[in-house]
JSON list of C-alpha atoms in Angstrom, two decimals:
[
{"chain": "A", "resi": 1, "resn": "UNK", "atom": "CA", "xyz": [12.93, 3.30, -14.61]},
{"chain": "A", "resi": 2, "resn": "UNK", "atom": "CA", "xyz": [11.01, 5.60, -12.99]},
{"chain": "A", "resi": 3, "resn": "UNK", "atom": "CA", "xyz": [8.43, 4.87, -10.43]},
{"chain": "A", "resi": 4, "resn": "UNK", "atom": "CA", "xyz": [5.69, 7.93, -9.85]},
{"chain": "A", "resi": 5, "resn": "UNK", "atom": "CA", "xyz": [2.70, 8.46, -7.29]},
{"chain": "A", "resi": 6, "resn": "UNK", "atom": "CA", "xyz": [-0.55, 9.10, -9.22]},
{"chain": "A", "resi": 7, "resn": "UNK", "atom": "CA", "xyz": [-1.85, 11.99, -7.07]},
{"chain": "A", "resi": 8, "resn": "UNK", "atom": "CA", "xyz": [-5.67, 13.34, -6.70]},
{"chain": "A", "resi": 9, "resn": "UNK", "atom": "CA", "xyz": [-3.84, 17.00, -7.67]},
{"chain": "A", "resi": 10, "resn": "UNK", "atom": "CA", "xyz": [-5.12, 15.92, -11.84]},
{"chain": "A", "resi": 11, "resn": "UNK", "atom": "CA", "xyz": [-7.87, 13.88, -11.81]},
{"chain": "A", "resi": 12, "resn": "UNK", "atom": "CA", "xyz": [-7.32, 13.63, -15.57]},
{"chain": "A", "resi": 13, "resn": "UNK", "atom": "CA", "xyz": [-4.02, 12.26, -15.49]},
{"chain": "A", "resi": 14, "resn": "UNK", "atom": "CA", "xyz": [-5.20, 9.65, -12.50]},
{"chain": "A", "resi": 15, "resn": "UNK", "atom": "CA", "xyz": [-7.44, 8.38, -14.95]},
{"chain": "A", "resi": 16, "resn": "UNK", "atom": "CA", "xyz": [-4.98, 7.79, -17.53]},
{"chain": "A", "resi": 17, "resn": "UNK", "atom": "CA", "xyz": [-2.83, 6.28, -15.25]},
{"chain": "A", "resi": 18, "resn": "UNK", "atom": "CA", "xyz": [-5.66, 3.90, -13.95]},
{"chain": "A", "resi": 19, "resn": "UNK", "atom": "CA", "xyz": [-6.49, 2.88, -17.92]},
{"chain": "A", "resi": 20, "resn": "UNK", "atom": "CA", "xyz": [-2.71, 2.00, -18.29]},
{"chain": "A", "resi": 21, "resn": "UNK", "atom": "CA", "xyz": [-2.67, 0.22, -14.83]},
{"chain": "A", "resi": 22, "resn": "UNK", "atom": "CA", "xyz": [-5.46, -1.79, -15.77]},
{"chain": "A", "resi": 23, "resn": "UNK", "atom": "CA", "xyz": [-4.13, -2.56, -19.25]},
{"chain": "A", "resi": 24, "resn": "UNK", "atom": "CA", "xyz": [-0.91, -4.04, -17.51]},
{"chain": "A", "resi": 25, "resn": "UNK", "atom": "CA", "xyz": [-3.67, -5.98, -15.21]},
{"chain": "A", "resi": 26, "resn": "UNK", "atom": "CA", "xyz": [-5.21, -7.53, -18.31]},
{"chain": "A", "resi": 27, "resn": "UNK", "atom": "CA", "xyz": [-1.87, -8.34, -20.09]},
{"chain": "A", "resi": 28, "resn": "UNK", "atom": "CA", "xyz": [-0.69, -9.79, -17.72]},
{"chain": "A", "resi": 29, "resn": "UNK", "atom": "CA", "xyz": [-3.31, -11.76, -15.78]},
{"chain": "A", "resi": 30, "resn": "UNK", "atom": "CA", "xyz": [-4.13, -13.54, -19.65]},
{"chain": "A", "resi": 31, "resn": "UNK", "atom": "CA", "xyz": [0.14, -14.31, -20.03]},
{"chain": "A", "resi": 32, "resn": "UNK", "atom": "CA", "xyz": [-0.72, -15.80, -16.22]},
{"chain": "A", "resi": 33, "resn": "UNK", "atom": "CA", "xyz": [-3.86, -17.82, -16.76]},
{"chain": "A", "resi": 34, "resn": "UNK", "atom": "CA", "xyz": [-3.08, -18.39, -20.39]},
{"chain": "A", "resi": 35, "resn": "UNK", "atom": "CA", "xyz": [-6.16, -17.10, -22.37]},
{"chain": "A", "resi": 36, "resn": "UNK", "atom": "CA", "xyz": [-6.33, -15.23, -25.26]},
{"chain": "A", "resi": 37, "resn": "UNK", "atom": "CA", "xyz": [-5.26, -11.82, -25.54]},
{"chain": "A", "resi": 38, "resn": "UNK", "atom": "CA", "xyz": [-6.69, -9.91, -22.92]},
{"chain": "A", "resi": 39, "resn": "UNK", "atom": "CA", "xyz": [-10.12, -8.30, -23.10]},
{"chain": "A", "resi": 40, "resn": "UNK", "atom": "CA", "xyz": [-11.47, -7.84, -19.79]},
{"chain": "A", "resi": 41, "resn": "UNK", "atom": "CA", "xyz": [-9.77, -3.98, -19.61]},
{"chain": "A", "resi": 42, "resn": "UNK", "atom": "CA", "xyz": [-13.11, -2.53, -18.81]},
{"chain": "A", "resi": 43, "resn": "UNK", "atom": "CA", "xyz": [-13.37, -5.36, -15.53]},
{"chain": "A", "resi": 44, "resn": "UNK", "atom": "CA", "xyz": [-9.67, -4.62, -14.80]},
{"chain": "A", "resi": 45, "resn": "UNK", "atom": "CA", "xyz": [-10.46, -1.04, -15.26]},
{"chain": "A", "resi": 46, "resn": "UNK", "atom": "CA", "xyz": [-13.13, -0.83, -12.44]},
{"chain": "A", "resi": 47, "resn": "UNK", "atom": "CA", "xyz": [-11.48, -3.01, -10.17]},
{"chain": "A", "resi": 48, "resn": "UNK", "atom": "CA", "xyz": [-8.46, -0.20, -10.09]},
{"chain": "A", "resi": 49, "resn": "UNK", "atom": "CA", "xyz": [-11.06, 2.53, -10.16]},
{"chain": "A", "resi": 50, "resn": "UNK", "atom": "CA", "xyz": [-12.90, 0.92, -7.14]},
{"chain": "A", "resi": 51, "resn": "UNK", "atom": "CA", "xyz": [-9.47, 0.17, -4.97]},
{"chain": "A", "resi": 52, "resn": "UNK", "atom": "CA", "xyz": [-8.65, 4.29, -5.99]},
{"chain": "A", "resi": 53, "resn": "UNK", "atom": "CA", "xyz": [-11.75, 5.41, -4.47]},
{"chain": "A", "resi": 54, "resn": "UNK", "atom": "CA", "xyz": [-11.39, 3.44, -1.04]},
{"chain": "A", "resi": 55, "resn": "UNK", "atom": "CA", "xyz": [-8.07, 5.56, -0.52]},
{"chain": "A", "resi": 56, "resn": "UNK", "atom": "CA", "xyz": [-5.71, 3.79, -2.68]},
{"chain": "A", "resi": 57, "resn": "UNK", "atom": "CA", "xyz": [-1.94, 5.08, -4.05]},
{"chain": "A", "resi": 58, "resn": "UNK", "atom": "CA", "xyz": [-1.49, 3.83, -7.19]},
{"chain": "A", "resi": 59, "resn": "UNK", "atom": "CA", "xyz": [2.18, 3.92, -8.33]},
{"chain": "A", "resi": 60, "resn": "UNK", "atom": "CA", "xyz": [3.24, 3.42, -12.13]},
{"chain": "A", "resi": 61, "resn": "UNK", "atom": "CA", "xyz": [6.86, 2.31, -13.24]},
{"chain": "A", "resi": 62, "resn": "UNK", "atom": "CA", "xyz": [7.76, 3.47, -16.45]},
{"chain": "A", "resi": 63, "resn": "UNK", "atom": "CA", "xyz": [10.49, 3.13, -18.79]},
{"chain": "A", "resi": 64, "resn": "UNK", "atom": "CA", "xyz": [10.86, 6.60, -20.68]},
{"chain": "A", "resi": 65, "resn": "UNK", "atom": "CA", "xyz": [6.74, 6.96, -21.47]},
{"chain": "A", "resi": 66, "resn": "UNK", "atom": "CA", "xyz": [5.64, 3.43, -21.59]},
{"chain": "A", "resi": 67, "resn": "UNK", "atom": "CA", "xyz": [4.07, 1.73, -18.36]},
{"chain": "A", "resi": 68, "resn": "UNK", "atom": "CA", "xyz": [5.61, -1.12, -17.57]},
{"chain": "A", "resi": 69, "resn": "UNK", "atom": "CA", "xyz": [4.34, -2.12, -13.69]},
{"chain": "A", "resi": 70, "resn": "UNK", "atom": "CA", "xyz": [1.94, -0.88, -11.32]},
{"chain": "A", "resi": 71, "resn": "UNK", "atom": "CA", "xyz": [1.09, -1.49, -7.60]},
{"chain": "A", "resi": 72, "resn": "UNK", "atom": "CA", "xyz": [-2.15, -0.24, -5.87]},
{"chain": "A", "resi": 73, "resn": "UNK", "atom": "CA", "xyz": [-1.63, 0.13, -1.92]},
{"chain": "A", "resi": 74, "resn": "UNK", "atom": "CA", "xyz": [-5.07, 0.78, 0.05]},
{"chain": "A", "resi": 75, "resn": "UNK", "atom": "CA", "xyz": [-4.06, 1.37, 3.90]},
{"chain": "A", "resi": 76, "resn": "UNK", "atom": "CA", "xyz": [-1.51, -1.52, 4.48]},
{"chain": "A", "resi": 77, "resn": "UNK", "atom": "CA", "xyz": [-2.26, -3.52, 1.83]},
{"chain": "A", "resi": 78, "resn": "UNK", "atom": "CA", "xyz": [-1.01, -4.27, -1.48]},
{"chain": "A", "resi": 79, "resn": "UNK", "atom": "CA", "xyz": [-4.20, -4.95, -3.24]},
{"chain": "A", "resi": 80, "resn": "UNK", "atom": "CA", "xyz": [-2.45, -5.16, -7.18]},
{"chain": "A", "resi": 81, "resn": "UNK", "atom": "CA", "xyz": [0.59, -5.38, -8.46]},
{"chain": "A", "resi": 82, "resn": "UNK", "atom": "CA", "xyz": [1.58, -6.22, -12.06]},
{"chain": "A", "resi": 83, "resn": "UNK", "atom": "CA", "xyz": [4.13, -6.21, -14.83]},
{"chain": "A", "resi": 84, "resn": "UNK", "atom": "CA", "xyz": [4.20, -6.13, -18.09]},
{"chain": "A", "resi": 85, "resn": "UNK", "atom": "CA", "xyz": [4.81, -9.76, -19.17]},
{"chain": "A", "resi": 86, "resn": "UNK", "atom": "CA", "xyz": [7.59, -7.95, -21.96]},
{"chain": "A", "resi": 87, "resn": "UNK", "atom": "CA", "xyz": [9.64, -7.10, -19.02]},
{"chain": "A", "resi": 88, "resn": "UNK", "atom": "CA", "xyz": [8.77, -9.77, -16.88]},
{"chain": "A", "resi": 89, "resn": "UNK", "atom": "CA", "xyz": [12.26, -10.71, -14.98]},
{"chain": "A", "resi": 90, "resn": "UNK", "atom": "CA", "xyz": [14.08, -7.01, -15.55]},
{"chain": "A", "resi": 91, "resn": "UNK", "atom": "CA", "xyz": [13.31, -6.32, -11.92]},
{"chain": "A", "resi": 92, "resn": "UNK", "atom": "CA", "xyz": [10.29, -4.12, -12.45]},
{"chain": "A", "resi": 93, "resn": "UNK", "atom": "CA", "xyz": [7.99, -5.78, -9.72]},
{"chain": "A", "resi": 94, "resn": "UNK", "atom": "CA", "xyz": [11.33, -6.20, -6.91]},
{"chain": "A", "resi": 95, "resn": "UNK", "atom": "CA", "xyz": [11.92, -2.18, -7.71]},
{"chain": "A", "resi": 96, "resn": "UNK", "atom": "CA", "xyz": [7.84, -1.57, -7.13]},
{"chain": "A", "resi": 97, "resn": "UNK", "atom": "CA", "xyz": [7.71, -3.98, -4.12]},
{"chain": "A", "resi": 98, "resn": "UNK", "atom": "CA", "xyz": [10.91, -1.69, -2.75]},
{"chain": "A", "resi": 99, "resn": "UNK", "atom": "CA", "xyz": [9.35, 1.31, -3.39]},
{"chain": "A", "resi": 100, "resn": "UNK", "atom": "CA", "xyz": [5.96, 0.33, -1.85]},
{"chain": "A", "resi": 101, "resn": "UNK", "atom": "CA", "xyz": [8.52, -0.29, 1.10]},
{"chain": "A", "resi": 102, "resn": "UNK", "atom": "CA", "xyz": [9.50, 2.71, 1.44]},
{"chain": "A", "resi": 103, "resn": "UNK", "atom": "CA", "xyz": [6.13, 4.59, 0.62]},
{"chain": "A", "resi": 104, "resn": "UNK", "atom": "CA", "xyz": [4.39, 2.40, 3.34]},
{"chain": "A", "resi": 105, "resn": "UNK", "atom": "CA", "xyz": [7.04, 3.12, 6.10]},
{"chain": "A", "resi": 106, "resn": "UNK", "atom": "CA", "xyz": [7.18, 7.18, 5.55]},
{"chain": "A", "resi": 107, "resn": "UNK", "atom": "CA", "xyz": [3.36, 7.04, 5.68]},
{"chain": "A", "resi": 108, "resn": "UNK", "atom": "CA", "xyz": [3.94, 4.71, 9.45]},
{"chain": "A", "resi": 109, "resn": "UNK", "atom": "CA", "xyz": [3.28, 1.41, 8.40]},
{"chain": "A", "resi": 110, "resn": "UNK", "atom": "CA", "xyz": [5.16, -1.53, 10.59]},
{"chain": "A", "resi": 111, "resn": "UNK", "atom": "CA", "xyz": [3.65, -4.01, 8.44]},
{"chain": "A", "resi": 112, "resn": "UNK", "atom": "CA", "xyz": [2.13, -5.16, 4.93]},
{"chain": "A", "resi": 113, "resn": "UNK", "atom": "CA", "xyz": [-0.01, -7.76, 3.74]},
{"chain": "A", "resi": 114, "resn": "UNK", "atom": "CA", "xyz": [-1.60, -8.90, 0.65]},
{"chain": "A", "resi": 115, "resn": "UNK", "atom": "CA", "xyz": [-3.55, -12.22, -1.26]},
{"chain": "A", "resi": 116, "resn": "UNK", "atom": "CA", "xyz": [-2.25, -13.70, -3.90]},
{"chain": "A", "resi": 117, "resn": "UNK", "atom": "CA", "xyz": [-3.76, -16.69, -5.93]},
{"chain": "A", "resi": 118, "resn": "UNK", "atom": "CA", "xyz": [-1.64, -19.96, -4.28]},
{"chain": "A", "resi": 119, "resn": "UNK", "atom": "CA", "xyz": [-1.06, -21.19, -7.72]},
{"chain": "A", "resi": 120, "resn": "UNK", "atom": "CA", "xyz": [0.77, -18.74, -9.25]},
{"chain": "A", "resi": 121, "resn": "UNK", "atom": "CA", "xyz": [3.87, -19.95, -8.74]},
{"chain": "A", "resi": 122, "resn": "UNK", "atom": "CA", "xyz": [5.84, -16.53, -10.12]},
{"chain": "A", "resi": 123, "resn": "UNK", "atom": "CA", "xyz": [4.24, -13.89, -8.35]},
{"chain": "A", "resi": 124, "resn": "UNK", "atom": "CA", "xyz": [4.97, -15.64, -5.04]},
{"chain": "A", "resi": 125, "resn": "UNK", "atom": "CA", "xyz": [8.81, -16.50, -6.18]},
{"chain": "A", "resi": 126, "resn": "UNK", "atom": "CA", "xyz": [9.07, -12.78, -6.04]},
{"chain": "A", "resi": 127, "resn": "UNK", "atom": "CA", "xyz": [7.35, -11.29, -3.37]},
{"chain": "A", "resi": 128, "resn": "UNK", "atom": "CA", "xyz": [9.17, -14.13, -0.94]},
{"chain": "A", "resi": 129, "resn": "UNK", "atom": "CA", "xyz": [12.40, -12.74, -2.70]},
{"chain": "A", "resi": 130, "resn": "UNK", "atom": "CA", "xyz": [11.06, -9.40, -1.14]},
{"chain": "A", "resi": 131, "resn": "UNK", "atom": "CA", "xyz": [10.72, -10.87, 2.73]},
{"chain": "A", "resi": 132, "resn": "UNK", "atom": "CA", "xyz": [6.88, -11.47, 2.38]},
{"chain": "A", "resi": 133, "resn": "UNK", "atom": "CA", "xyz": [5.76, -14.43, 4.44]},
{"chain": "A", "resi": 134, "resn": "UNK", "atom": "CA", "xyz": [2.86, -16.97, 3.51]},
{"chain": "A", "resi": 135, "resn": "UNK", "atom": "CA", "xyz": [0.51, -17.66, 6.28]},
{"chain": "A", "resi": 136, "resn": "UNK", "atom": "CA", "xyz": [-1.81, -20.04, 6.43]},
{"chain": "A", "resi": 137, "resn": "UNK", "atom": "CA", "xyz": [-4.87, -18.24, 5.62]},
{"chain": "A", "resi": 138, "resn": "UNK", "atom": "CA", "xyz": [-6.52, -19.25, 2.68]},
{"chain": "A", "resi": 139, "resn": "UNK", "atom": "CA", "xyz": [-9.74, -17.61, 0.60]},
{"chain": "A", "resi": 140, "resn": "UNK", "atom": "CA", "xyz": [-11.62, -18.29, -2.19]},
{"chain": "A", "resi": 141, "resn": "UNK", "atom": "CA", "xyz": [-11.20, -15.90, -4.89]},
{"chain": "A", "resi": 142, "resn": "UNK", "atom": "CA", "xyz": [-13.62, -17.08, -7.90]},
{"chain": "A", "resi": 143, "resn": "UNK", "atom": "CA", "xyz": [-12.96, -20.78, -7.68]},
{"chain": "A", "resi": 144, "resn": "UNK", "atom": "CA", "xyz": [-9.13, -20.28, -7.24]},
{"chain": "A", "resi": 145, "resn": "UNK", "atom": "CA", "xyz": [-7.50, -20.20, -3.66]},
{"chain": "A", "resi": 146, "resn": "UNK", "atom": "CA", "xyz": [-5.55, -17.14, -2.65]},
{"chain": "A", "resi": 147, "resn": "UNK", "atom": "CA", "xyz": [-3.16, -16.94, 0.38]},
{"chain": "A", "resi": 148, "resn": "UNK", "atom": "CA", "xyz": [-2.34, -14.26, 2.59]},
{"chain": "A", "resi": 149, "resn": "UNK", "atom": "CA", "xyz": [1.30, -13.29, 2.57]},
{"chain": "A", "resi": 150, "resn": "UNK", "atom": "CA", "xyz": [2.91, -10.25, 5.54]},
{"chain": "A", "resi": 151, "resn": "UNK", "atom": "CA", "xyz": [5.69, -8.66, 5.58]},
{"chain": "A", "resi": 152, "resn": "UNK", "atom": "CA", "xyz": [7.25, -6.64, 8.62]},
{"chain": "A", "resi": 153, "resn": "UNK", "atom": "CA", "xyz": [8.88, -3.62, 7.71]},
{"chain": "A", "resi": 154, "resn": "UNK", "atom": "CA", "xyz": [9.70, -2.34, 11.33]},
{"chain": "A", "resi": 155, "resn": "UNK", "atom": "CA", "xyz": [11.58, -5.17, 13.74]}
]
């Protein structure tokens, strides 16, 4: 697997890399929720477009030429991440929380946060497999509660 920064350098390929980053999105927030086959690309697709244009780094994990996971980091926050729910539990989202690591602490990070929605019991297994840490702050997030999870990177 290969884990890429989308850069500003080919504003084409960014946008191709946004479509399949919100496609993942899609998949996998309808496997999540469990609703029909996703059709809400075009919502998932601005909300990646919108987190891009406030400074975000999107990074894409592929497996030869298919996306498989993405994660969207605006300033020291992880504002997506998502896999494919084919290769949900090959590792894909502990290898793009690792590299978000690493991206976060060459660009002088000391810490991370991010909100993710209380219930979903699998997306919280993993990141507290990654040493993120709940807190107690709670929002609403459309009717669903989300809670705020840190992570230090620097002791």
């Amino acid at each position: 697997m290969i884990i890429a920064r989308s850069t500003d350098a080919a504003a084409a390929a960014r946008s191709r890399d946004a479509v399949e980053a919100a496609r993942i999105w899609a998949r996998a927030a309808a496997v999540r929720d469990g609703l029909a086959p996703p059709s809400a690309l075009a919502s998932s697709l601005a909300g990646v477009e919108r987190r891009l244009a406030q400074g975000g780094v999107l990074y894409l994990a592929r497996v030869g030429d298919r996306a498989v996971g993405f994660a969207v980091l605006v300033g020291p926050e992880l504002v997506y991440l998502a896999v494919d729910p084919d290769v949900w539990g090959a590792g894909v989202a502990s290898r793009l929380l690792a590299h978000v690591d690493e991206e976060a602490l060459r660009a002088g990070f000391e810490s991370l946060e991010l909100w993710v929605i209380d219930d979903n019991v699998r997306a919280k297994a993993v990141y507290e497999r990654a040493g993120w840490t709940p807190t107690g702050d709670l929002q609403d997030a459309g009717g669903r509660a989300e809670r705020r999870l840190v992570k230090q990177l620097r002791a």
